[in-house]
Amino acid sequence: MPQARWPFSRDLSRGIATPPRFHRAAGVRSPLGAREQMRFIHTSDWHLGHTLKDMDRSAEHAAFLGWLVERIRDEAPDALLIAGDIFDRSQPSPAAQRAWYEFLLAAHAARPAMAIVVIAGNHDSGARLDAP
């Protein structure tokens, strides 16, 4: 009886397994063009506008959003998925809304071709997530 082959090649020096490469028939293209993988960044639960025992956390939020823009620039994802609770309440403060809209502008500037997919959470108002 023939032995089954492990469908992944192993790179033991890095301790990872990689999927096999599939050969395509002549003239057949991937839906994503020449690339066969989609890269994305997933994040959630930002809670912009949140305070902790009356302490303003806007500096923490600004640092996080700046870090995320740098990751977008460095990693060059095809899409950014933000899954809920962008704001801490359904009626966010003007400062929290400004941080959100400025982040959208910075993310788009860092990677213009990137799709940004936003899902409202139970703390969000879907109408407030739309950029003006």
PDB file of N, CA and C in Angstrom, residues 29-123:
ATOM      1  N   ARG A  29      -6.117  32.605 -14.659  1.00  0.00           N
ATOM      2  CA  ARG A  29      -5.568  33.560 -13.696  1.00  0.00           C
ATOM      3  C   ARG A  29      -6.336  33.492 -12.387  1.00  0.00           C
ATOM      4  N   SER A  30      -5.655  33.791 -11.339  1.00  0.00           N
ATOM      5  CA  SER A  30      -6.286  33.886 -10.025  1.00  0.00           C
ATOM      6  C   SER A  30      -7.235  35.072 -10.019  1.00  0.00           C
ATOM      7  N   PRO A  31      -8.323  35.037  -9.248  1.00  0.00           N
ATOM      8  CA  PRO A  31      -9.206  36.197  -9.158  1.00  0.00           C
ATOM      9  C   PRO A  31      -8.488  37.442  -8.654  1.00  0.00           C
ATOM     10  N   LEU A  32      -7.403  37.269  -7.934  1.00  0.00           N
ATOM     11  CA  LEU A  32      -6.636  38.401  -7.426  1.00  0.00           C
ATOM     12  C   LEU A  32      -5.482  38.772  -8.352  1.00  0.00           C
ATOM     13  N   GLY A  33      -5.509  38.294  -9.589  1.00  0.00           N
ATOM     14  CA  GLY A  33      -4.427  38.580 -10.523  1.00  0.00           C
ATOM     15  C   GLY A  33      -3.286  37.612 -10.313  1.00  0.00           C
ATOM     16  N   ALA A  34      -2.062  38.105 -10.392  1.00  0.00           N
ATOM     17  CA  ALA A  34      -0.895  37.239 -10.267  1.00  0.00           C
ATOM     18  C   ALA A  34      -0.710  36.748  -8.829  1.00  0.00           C
ATOM     19  N   ARG A  35      -1.165  37.526  -7.861  1.00  0.00           N
ATOM     20  CA  ARG A  35      -1.031  37.114  -6.467  1.00  0.00           C
ATOM     21  C   ARG A  35      -2.110  36.108  -6.129  1.00  0.00           C
ATOM     22  N   GLU A  36      -1.802  35.146  -5.317  1.00  0.00           N
ATOM     23  CA  GLU A  36      -2.773  34.134  -4.959  1.00  0.00           C
ATOM     24  C   GLU A  36      -3.199  34.222  -3.509  1.00  0.00           C
ATOM     25  N   GLN A  37      -2.721  35.209  -2.796  1.00  0.00           N
ATOM     26  CA  GLN A  37      -3.089  35.365  -1.401  1.00  0.00           C
ATOM     27  C   GLN A  37      -3.598  36.778  -1.179  1.00  0.00           C
ATOM     28  N   MET A  38      -4.527  36.899  -0.271  1.00  0.00           N
ATOM     29  CA  MET A  38      -5.014  38.218   0.126  1.00  0.00           C
ATOM     30  C   MET A  38      -4.481  38.501   1.520  1.00  0.00           C
ATOM     31  N   ARG A  39      -3.903  39.670   1.695  1.00  0.00           N
ATOM     32  CA  ARG A  39      -3.364  40.054   2.997  1.00  0.00           C
ATOM     33  C   ARG A  39      -4.330  41.044   3.638  1.00  0.00           C
ATOM     34  N   PHE A  40      -4.651  40.822   4.915  1.00  0.00           N
ATOM     35  CA  PHE A  40      -5.501  41.766   5.609  1.00  0.00           C
ATOM     36  C   PHE A  40      -5.080  41.901   7.062  1.00  0.00           C
ATOM     37  N   ILE A  41      -5.500  43.010   7.634  1.00  0.00           N
ATOM     38  CA  ILE A  41      -5.295  43.276   9.052  1.00  0.00           C
ATOM     39  C   ILE A  41      -6.683  43.304   9.680  1.00  0.00           C
ATOM     40  N   HIS A  42      -6.842  42.599  10.792  1.00  0.00           N
ATOM     41  CA  HIS A  42      -8.112  42.558  11.510  1.00  0.00           C
ATOM     42  C   HIS A  42      -7.922  43.190  12.876  1.00  0.00           C
ATOM     43  N   THR A  43      -8.829  44.068  13.240  1.00  0.00           N
ATOM     44  CA  THR A  43      -8.768  44.723  14.537  1.00  0.00           C
ATOM     45  C   THR A  43     -10.187  45.005  15.018  1.00  0.00           C
ATOM     46  N   SER A  44     -10.339  45.241  16.298  1.00  0.00           N
ATOM     47  CA  SER A  44     -11.670  45.544  16.840  1.00  0.00           C
ATOM     48  C   SER A  44     -11.543  46.177  18.217  1.00  0.00           C
ATOM     49  N   ASP A  45     -12.676  46.622  18.740  1.00  0.00           N
ATOM     50  CA  ASP A  45     -12.796  47.102  20.121  1.00  0.00           C
ATOM     51  C   ASP A  45     -11.847  48.247  20.464  1.00  0.00           C
ATOM     52  N   TRP A  46     -11.870  49.299  19.665  1.00  0.00           N
ATOM     53  CA  TRP A  46     -11.023  50.453  19.936  1.00  0.00           C
ATOM     54  C   TRP A  46     -11.572  51.292  21.080  1.00  0.00           C
ATOM     55  N   HIS A  47     -12.870  51.450  21.152  1.00  0.00           N
ATOM     56  CA  HIS A  47     -13.541  52.243  22.185  1.00  0.00           C
ATOM     57  C   HIS A  47     -13.001  53.667  22.255  1.00  0.00           C
ATOM     58  N   LEU A  48     -12.918  54.313  21.081  1.00  0.00           N
ATOM     59  CA  LEU A  48     -12.487  55.713  21.044  1.00  0.00           C
ATOM     60  C   LEU A  48     -13.441  56.544  21.894  1.00  0.00           C
ATOM     61  N   GLY A  49     -12.883  57.456  22.687  1.00  0.00           N
ATOM     62  CA  GLY A  49     -13.680  58.295  23.566  1.00  0.00           C
ATOM     63  C   GLY A  49     -13.847  57.721  24.957  1.00  0.00           C
ATOM     64  N   HIS A  50     -13.289  56.555  25.209  1.00  0.00           N
ATOM     65  CA  HIS A  50     -13.413  55.930  26.527  1.00  0.00           C
ATOM     66  C   HIS A  50     -12.569  56.672  27.555  1.00  0.00           C
ATOM     67  N   THR A  51     -13.121  56.802  28.746  1.00  0.00           N
ATOM     68  CA  THR A  51     -12.354  57.353  29.863  1.00  0.00           C
ATOM     69  C   THR A  51     -12.268  56.278  30.942  1.00  0.00           C
ATOM     70  N   LEU A  52     -11.238  56.353  31.728  1.00  0.00           N
ATOM     71  CA  LEU A  52     -11.034  55.379  32.805  1.00  0.00           C
ATOM     72  C   LEU A  52     -10.952  56.153  34.114  1.00  0.00           C
ATOM     73  N   LYS A  53     -12.023  56.070  34.900  1.00  0.00           N
ATOM     74  CA  LYS A  53     -12.097  56.817  36.168  1.00  0.00           C
ATOM     75  C   LYS A  53     -11.765  58.283  35.942  1.00  0.00           C
ATOM     76  N   ASP A  54     -12.432  58.865  34.960  1.00  0.00           N
ATOM     77  CA  ASP A  54     -12.291  60.283  34.591  1.00  0.00           C
ATOM     78  C   ASP A  54     -10.917  60.637  33.996  1.00  0.00           C
ATOM     79  N   MET A  55     -10.117  59.634  33.663  1.00  0.00           N
ATOM     80  CA  MET A  55      -8.843  59.895  32.980  1.00  0.00           C
ATOM     81  C   MET A  55      -9.071  59.817  31.477  1.00  0.00           C
ATOM     82  N   ASP A  56      -8.651  60.849  30.781  1.00  0.00           N
ATOM     83  CA  ASP A  56      -8.775  60.894  29.332  1.00  0.00           C
ATOM     84  C   ASP A  56      -7.786  59.916  28.709  1.00  0.00           C
ATOM     85  N   ARG A  57      -8.265  59.083  27.793  1.00  0.00           N
ATOM     86  CA  ARG A  57      -7.389  58.086  27.157  1.00  0.00           C
ATOM     87  C   ARG A  57      -7.074  58.446  25.704  1.00  0.00           C
ATOM     88  N   SER A  58      -7.324  59.689  25.301  1.00  0.00           N
ATOM     89  CA  SER A  58      -7.123  60.062  23.900  1.00  0.00           C
ATOM     90  C   SER A  58      -5.662  59.910  23.466  1.00  0.00           C
ATOM     91  N   ALA A  59      -4.713  60.115  24.373  1.00  0.00           N
ATOM     92  CA  ALA A  59      -3.295  59.932  24.005  1.00  0.00           C
ATOM     93  C   ALA A  59      -3.007  58.467  23.683  1.00  0.00           C
ATOM     94  N   GLU A  60      -3.601  57.540  24.459  1.00  0.00           N
ATOM     95  CA  GLU A  60      -3.438  56.106  24.177  1.00  0.00           C
ATOM     96  C   GLU A  60      -4.054  55.752  22.823  1.00  0.00           C
ATOM     97  N   HIS A  61      -5.242  56.284  22.581  1.00  0.00           N
ATOM     98  CA  HIS A  61      -5.911  56.001  21.305  1.00  0.00           C
ATOM     99  C   HIS A  61      -5.110  56.556  20.134  1.00  0.00           C
ATOM    100  N   ALA A  62      -4.586  57.775  20.287  1.00  0.00           N
ATOM    101  CA  ALA A  62      -3.777  58.373  19.218  1.00  0.00           C
ATOM    102  C   ALA A  62      -2.523  57.543  18.950  1.00  0.00           C
ATOM    103  N   ALA A  63      -1.891  57.049  20.010  1.00  0.00           N
ATOM    104  CA  ALA A  63      -0.693  56.216  19.842  1.00  0.00           C
ATOM    105  C   ALA A  63      -1.044  54.926  19.109  1.00  0.00           C
ATOM    106  N   PHE A  64      -2.162  54.314  19.482  1.00  0.00           N
ATOM    107  CA  PHE A  64      -2.580  53.089  18.801  1.00  0.00           C
ATOM    108  C   PHE A  64      -2.880  53.347  17.328  1.00  0.00           C
ATOM    109  N   LEU A  65      -3.630  54.395  17.040  1.00  0.00           N
ATOM    110  CA  LEU A  65      -3.987  54.674  15.643  1.00  0.00           C
ATOM    111  C   LEU A  65      -2.743  54.989  14.815  1.00  0.00           C
ATOM    112  N   GLY A  66      -1.788  55.711  15.400  1.00  0.00           N
ATOM    113  CA  GLY A  66      -0.525  55.971  14.694  1.00  0.00           C
ATOM    114  C   GLY A  66       0.234  54.688  14.421  1.00  0.00           C
ATOM    115  N   TRP A  67       0.260  53.792  15.416  1.00  0.00           N
ATOM    116  CA  TRP A  67       0.914  52.492  15.242  1.00  0.00           C
ATOM    117  C   TRP A  67       0.235  51.691  14.135  1.00  0.00           C
ATOM    118  N   LEU A  68      -1.094  51.720  14.099  1.00  0.00           N
ATOM    119  CA  LEU A  68      -1.826  50.966  13.087  1.00  0.00           C
ATOM    120  C   LEU A  68      -1.557  51.505  11.689  1.00  0.00           C
ATOM    121  N   VAL A  69      -1.467  52.808  11.543  1.00  0.00           N
ATOM    122  CA  VAL A  69      -1.133  53.396  10.235  1.00  0.00           C
ATOM    123  C   VAL A  69       0.254  52.933   9.797  1.00  0.00           C
ATOM    124  N   GLU A  70       1.198  52.875  10.727  1.00  0.00           N
ATOM    125  CA  GLU A  70       2.541  52.375  10.393  1.00  0.00           C
ATOM    126  C   GLU A  70       2.492  50.912   9.965  1.00  0.00           C
ATOM    127  N   ARG A  71       1.715  50.079  10.647  1.00  0.00           N
ATOM    128  CA  ARG A  71       1.570  48.669  10.241  1.00  0.00           C
ATOM    129  C   ARG A  71       0.975  48.581   8.834  1.00  0.00           C
ATOM    130  N   ILE A  72       0.006  49.415   8.551  1.00  0.00           N
ATOM    131  CA  ILE A  72      -0.601  49.430   7.211  1.00  0.00           C
ATOM    132  C   ILE A  72       0.462  49.774   6.179  1.00  0.00           C
ATOM    133  N   ARG A  73       1.268  50.781   6.470  1.00  0.00           N
ATOM    134  CA  ARG A  73       2.328  51.197   5.539  1.00  0.00           C
ATOM    135  C   ARG A  73       3.365  50.086   5.361  1.00  0.00           C
ATOM    136  N   ASP A  74       3.760  49.439   6.462  1.00  0.00           N
ATOM    137  CA  ASP A  74       4.805  48.415   6.417  1.00  0.00           C
ATOM    138  C   ASP A  74       4.321  47.087   5.831  1.00  0.00           C
ATOM    139  N   GLU A  75       3.122  46.665   6.203  1.00  0.00           N
ATOM    140  CA  GLU A  75       2.620  45.351   5.802  1.00  0.00           C
ATOM    141  C   GLU A  75       1.910  45.353   4.447  1.00  0.00           C
ATOM    142  N   ALA A  76       1.459  46.509   3.988  1.00  0.00           N
ATOM    143  CA  ALA A  76       0.767  46.658   2.698  1.00  0.00           C
ATOM    144  C   ALA A  76      -0.381  45.662   2.527  1.00  0.00           C
ATOM    145  N   PRO A  77      -1.361  45.680   3.436  1.00  0.00           N
ATOM    146  CA  PRO A  77      -2.475  44.729   3.318  1.00  0.00           C
ATOM    147  C   PRO A  77      -3.414  45.113   2.176  1.00  0.00           C
ATOM    148  N   ASP A  78      -4.174  44.128   1.708  1.00  0.00           N
ATOM    149  CA  ASP A  78      -5.197  44.382   0.693  1.00  0.00           C
ATOM    150  C   ASP A  78      -6.462  44.948   1.330  1.00  0.00           C
ATOM    151  N   ALA A  79      -6.695  44.614   2.601  1.00  0.00           N
ATOM    152  CA  ALA A  79      -7.894  45.078   3.285  1.00  0.00           C
ATOM    153  C   ALA A  79      -7.622  45.244   4.775  1.00  0.00           C
ATOM    154  N   LEU A  80      -8.373  46.165   5.366  1.00  0.00           N
ATOM    155  CA  LEU A  80      -8.376  46.370   6.804  1.00  0.00           C
ATOM    156  C   LEU A  80      -9.790  46.071   7.271  1.00  0.00           C
ATOM    157  N   LEU A  81      -9.951  45.125   8.191  1.00  0.00           N
ATOM    158  CA  LEU A  81     -11.246  44.767   8.741  1.00  0.00           C
ATOM    159  C   LEU A  81     -11.306  45.259  10.183  1.00  0.00           C
ATOM    160  N   ILE A  82     -12.248  46.165  10.442  1.00  0.00           N
ATOM    161  CA  ILE A  82     -12.453  46.691  11.784  1.00  0.00           C
ATOM    162  C   ILE A  82     -13.807  46.170  12.241  1.00  0.00           C
ATOM    163  N   ALA A  83     -13.791  45.275  13.215  1.00  0.00           N
ATOM    164  CA  ALA A  83     -15.007  44.549  13.596  1.00  0.00           C
ATOM    165  C   ALA A  83     -15.582  45.059  14.908  1.00  0.00           C
ATOM    166  N   GLY A  84     -16.208  46.188  14.876  1.00  0.00           N
ATOM    167  CA  GLY A  84     -17.037  46.642  15.973  1.00  0.00           C
ATOM    168  C   GLY A  84     -16.380  47.398  17.093  1.00  0.00           C
ATOM    169  N   ASP A  85     -17.222  48.175  17.764  1.00  0.00           N
ATOM    170  CA  ASP A  85     -16.869  48.999  18.921  1.00  0.00           C
ATOM    171  C   ASP A  85     -15.711  49.944  18.631  1.00  0.00           C
ATOM    172  N   ILE A  86     -15.835  50.664  17.534  1.00  0.00           N
ATOM    173  CA  ILE A  86     -14.860  51.713  17.223  1.00  0.00           C
ATOM    174  C   ILE A  86     -14.971  52.805  18.273  1.00  0.00           C
ATOM    175  N   PHE A  87     -16.217  53.196  18.585  1.00  0.00           N
ATOM    176  CA  PHE A  87     -16.466  54.196  19.624  1.00  0.00           C
ATOM    177  C   PHE A  87     -16.889  53.513  20.919  1.00  0.00           C
ATOM    178  N   ASP A  88     -16.777  54.258  22.017  1.00  0.00           N
ATOM    179  CA  ASP A  88     -17.172  53.703  23.307  1.00  0.00           C
ATOM    180  C   ASP A  88     -18.662  53.873  23.578  1.00  0.00           C
ATOM    181  N   ARG A  89     -19.311  54.744  22.835  1.00  0.00           N
ATOM    182  CA  ARG A  89     -20.752  54.950  23.000  1.00  0.00           C
ATOM    183  C   ARG A  89     -21.375  55.314  21.662  1.00  0.00           C
ATOM    184  N   SER A  90     -22.678  55.156  21.585  1.00  0.00           N
ATOM    185  CA  SER A  90     -23.357  55.393  20.307  1.00  0.00           C
ATOM    186  C   SER A  90     -23.376  56.870  19.926  1.00  0.00           C
ATOM    187  N   GLN A  91     -23.203  57.767  20.891  1.00  0.00           N
ATOM    188  CA  GLN A  91     -23.100  59.210  20.631  1.00  0.00           C
ATOM    189  C   GLN A  91     -21.685  59.661  21.016  1.00  0.00           C
ATOM    190  N   PRO A  92     -20.690  59.384  20.163  1.00  0.00           N
ATOM    191  CA  PRO A  92     -19.302  59.699  20.533  1.00  0.00           C
ATOM    192  C   PRO A  92     -19.048  61.202  20.582  1.00  0.00           C
ATOM    193  N   SER A  93     -18.035  61.560  21.335  1.00  0.00           N
ATOM    194  CA  SER A  93     -17.643  62.963  21.450  1.00  0.00           C
ATOM    195  C   SER A  93     -17.083  63.455  20.126  1.00  0.00           C
ATOM    196  N   PRO A  94     -17.093  64.783  19.909  1.00  0.00           N
ATOM    197  CA  PRO A  94     -16.475  65.317  18.691  1.00  0.00           C
ATOM    198  C   PRO A  94     -14.998  64.919  18.565  1.00  0.00           C
ATOM    199  N   ALA A  95     -14.274  64.843  19.688  1.00  0.00           N
ATOM    200  CA  ALA A  95     -12.853  64.456  19.639  1.00  0.00           C
ATOM    201  C   ALA A  95     -12.696  63.016  19.176  1.00  0.00           C
ATOM    202  N   ALA A  96     -13.570  62.119  19.635  1.00  0.00           N
ATOM    203  CA  ALA A  96     -13.503  60.717  19.212  1.00  0.00           C
ATOM    204  C   ALA A  96     -13.840  60.597  17.727  1.00  0.00           C
ATOM    205  N   GLN A  97     -14.833  61.344  17.276  1.00  0.00           N
ATOM    206  CA  GLN A  97     -15.177  61.320  15.846  1.00  0.00           C
ATOM    207  C   GLN A  97     -14.040  61.869  15.002  1.00  0.00           C
ATOM    208  N   ARG A  98     -13.401  62.936  15.468  1.00  0.00           N
ATOM    209  CA  ARG A  98     -12.259  63.515  14.743  1.00  0.00           C
ATOM    210  C   ARG A  98     -11.133  62.491  14.631  1.00  0.00           C
ATOM    211  N   ALA A  99     -10.839  61.769  15.727  1.00  0.00           N
ATOM    212  CA  ALA A  99      -9.789  60.739  15.692  1.00  0.00           C
ATOM    213  C   ALA A  99     -10.130  59.669  14.660  1.00  0.00           C
ATOM    214  N   TRP A 100     -11.395  59.267  14.598  1.00  0.00           N
ATOM    215  CA  TRP A 100     -11.837  58.255  13.626  1.00  0.00           C
ATOM    216  C   TRP A 100     -11.639  58.734  12.200  1.00  0.00           C
ATOM    217  N   TYR A 101     -12.137  59.939  11.893  1.00  0.00           N
ATOM    218  CA  TYR A 101     -12.045  60.446  10.519  1.00  0.00           C
ATOM    219  C   TYR A 101     -10.596  60.722  10.123  1.00  0.00           C
ATOM    220  N   GLU A 102      -9.791  61.214  11.050  1.00  0.00           N
ATOM    221  CA  GLU A 102      -8.371  61.434  10.749  1.00  0.00           C
ATOM    222  C   GLU A 102      -7.649  60.109  10.513  1.00  0.00           C
ATOM    223  N   PHE A 103      -8.036  59.075  11.261  1.00  0.00           N
ATOM    224  CA  PHE A 103      -7.452  57.754  11.024  1.00  0.00           C
ATOM    225  C   PHE A 103      -7.798  57.268   9.620  1.00  0.00           C
ATOM    226  N   LEU A 104      -9.057  57.411   9.214  1.00  0.00           N
ATOM    227  CA  LEU A 104      -9.447  56.968   7.866  1.00  0.00           C
ATOM    228  C   LEU A 104      -8.631  57.671   6.792  1.00  0.00           C
ATOM    229  N   LEU A 105      -8.431  58.973   6.956  1.00  0.00           N
ATOM    230  CA  LEU A 105      -7.615  59.717   5.983  1.00  0.00           C
ATOM    231  C   LEU A 105      -6.170  59.227   5.975  1.00  0.00           C
ATOM    232  N   ALA A 106      -5.597  59.010   7.162  1.00  0.00           N
ATOM    233  CA  ALA A 106      -4.203  58.556   7.248  1.00  0.00           C
ATOM    234  C   ALA A 106      -4.048  57.143   6.699  1.00  0.00           C
ATOM    235  N   ALA A 107      -5.006  56.259   6.990  1.00  0.00           N
ATOM    236  CA  ALA A 107      -4.936  54.881   6.485  1.00  0.00           C
ATOM    237  C   ALA A 107      -5.026  54.872   4.968  1.00  0.00           C
ATOM    238  N   HIS A 108      -5.914  55.695   4.425  1.00  0.00           N
ATOM    239  CA  HIS A 108      -6.043  55.753   2.960  1.00  0.00           C
ATOM    240  C   HIS A 108      -4.770  56.329   2.333  1.00  0.00           C
ATOM    241  N   ALA A 109      -4.194  57.337   2.959  1.00  0.00           N
ATOM    242  CA  ALA A 109      -2.947  57.915   2.436  1.00  0.00           C
ATOM    243  C   ALA A 109      -1.807  56.896   2.487  1.00  0.00           C
ATOM    244  N   ALA A 110      -1.778  56.070   3.535  1.00  0.00           N
ATOM    245  CA  ALA A 110      -0.716  55.071   3.680  1.00  0.00           C
ATOM    246  C   ALA A 110      -0.849  53.946   2.669  1.00  0.00           C
ATOM    247  N   ARG A 111      -2.067  53.613   2.276  1.00  0.00           N
ATOM    248  CA  ARG A 111      -2.314  52.486   1.357  1.00  0.00           C
ATOM    249  C   ARG A 111      -3.594  52.760   0.570  1.00  0.00           C
ATOM    250  N   PRO A 112      -3.509  53.595  -0.490  1.00  0.00           N
ATOM    251  CA  PRO A 112      -4.710  53.999  -1.234  1.00  0.00           C
ATOM    252  C   PRO A 112      -5.512  52.839  -1.829  1.00  0.00           C
ATOM    253  N   ALA A 113      -4.875  51.747  -2.181  1.00  0.00           N
ATOM    254  CA  ALA A 113      -5.592  50.632  -2.813  1.00  0.00           C
ATOM    255  C   ALA A 113      -6.266  49.710  -1.798  1.00  0.00           C
ATOM    256  N   MET A 114      -6.023  49.933  -0.517  1.00  0.00           N
ATOM    257  CA  MET A 114      -6.554  49.048   0.517  1.00  0.00           C
ATOM    258  C   MET A 114      -8.052  49.295   0.731  1.00  0.00           C
ATOM    259  N   ALA A 115      -8.813  48.205   0.794  1.00  0.00           N
ATOM    260  CA  ALA A 115     -10.227  48.295   1.161  1.00  0.00           C
ATOM    261  C   ALA A 115     -10.329  48.396   2.673  1.00  0.00           C
ATOM    262  N   ILE A 116     -11.238  49.235   3.155  1.00  0.00           N
ATOM    263  CA  ILE A 116     -11.478  49.358   4.590  1.00  0.00           C
ATOM    264  C   ILE A 116     -12.903  48.891   4.843  1.00  0.00           C
ATOM    265  N   VAL A 117     -13.027  47.797   5.593  1.00  0.00           N
ATOM    266  CA  VAL A 117     -14.328  47.193   5.893  1.00  0.00           C
ATOM    267  C   VAL A 117     -14.606  47.418   7.371  1.00  0.00           C
ATOM    268  N   VAL A 118     -15.747  48.057   7.672  1.00  0.00           N
ATOM    269  CA  VAL A 118     -16.083  48.407   9.045  1.00  0.00           C
ATOM    270  C   VAL A 118     -17.430  47.795   9.400  1.00  0.00           C
ATOM    271  N   ILE A 119     -17.473  47.112  10.530  1.00  0.00           N
ATOM    272  CA  ILE A 119     -18.709  46.531  11.046  1.00  0.00           C
ATOM    273  C   ILE A 119     -19.015  47.226  12.365  1.00  0.00           C
ATOM    274  N   ALA A 120     -20.211  47.794  12.481  1.00  0.00           N
ATOM    275  CA  ALA A 120     -20.588  48.486  13.715  1.00  0.00           C
ATOM    276  C   ALA A 120     -20.800  47.479  14.835  1.00  0.00           C
ATOM    277  N   GLY A 121     -20.353  47.840  16.013  1.00  0.00           N
ATOM    278  CA  GLY A 121     -20.573  46.996  17.190  1.00  0.00           C
ATOM    279  C   GLY A 121     -21.729  47.514  18.013  1.00  0.00           C
ATOM    280  N   ASN A 122     -21.969  46.922  19.167  1.00  0.00           N
ATOM    281  CA  ASN A 122     -23.094  47.341  19.994  1.00  0.00           C
ATOM    282  C   ASN A 122     -22.883  48.712  20.618  1.00  0.00           C
ATOM    283  N   HIS A 123     -21.665  49.243  20.616  1.00  0.00           N
ATOM    284  CA  HIS A 123     -21.400  50.577  21.138  1.00  0.00           C
ATOM    285  C   HIS A 123     -21.458  51.636  20.036  1.00  0.00           C
TER     286      HIS A 123
END
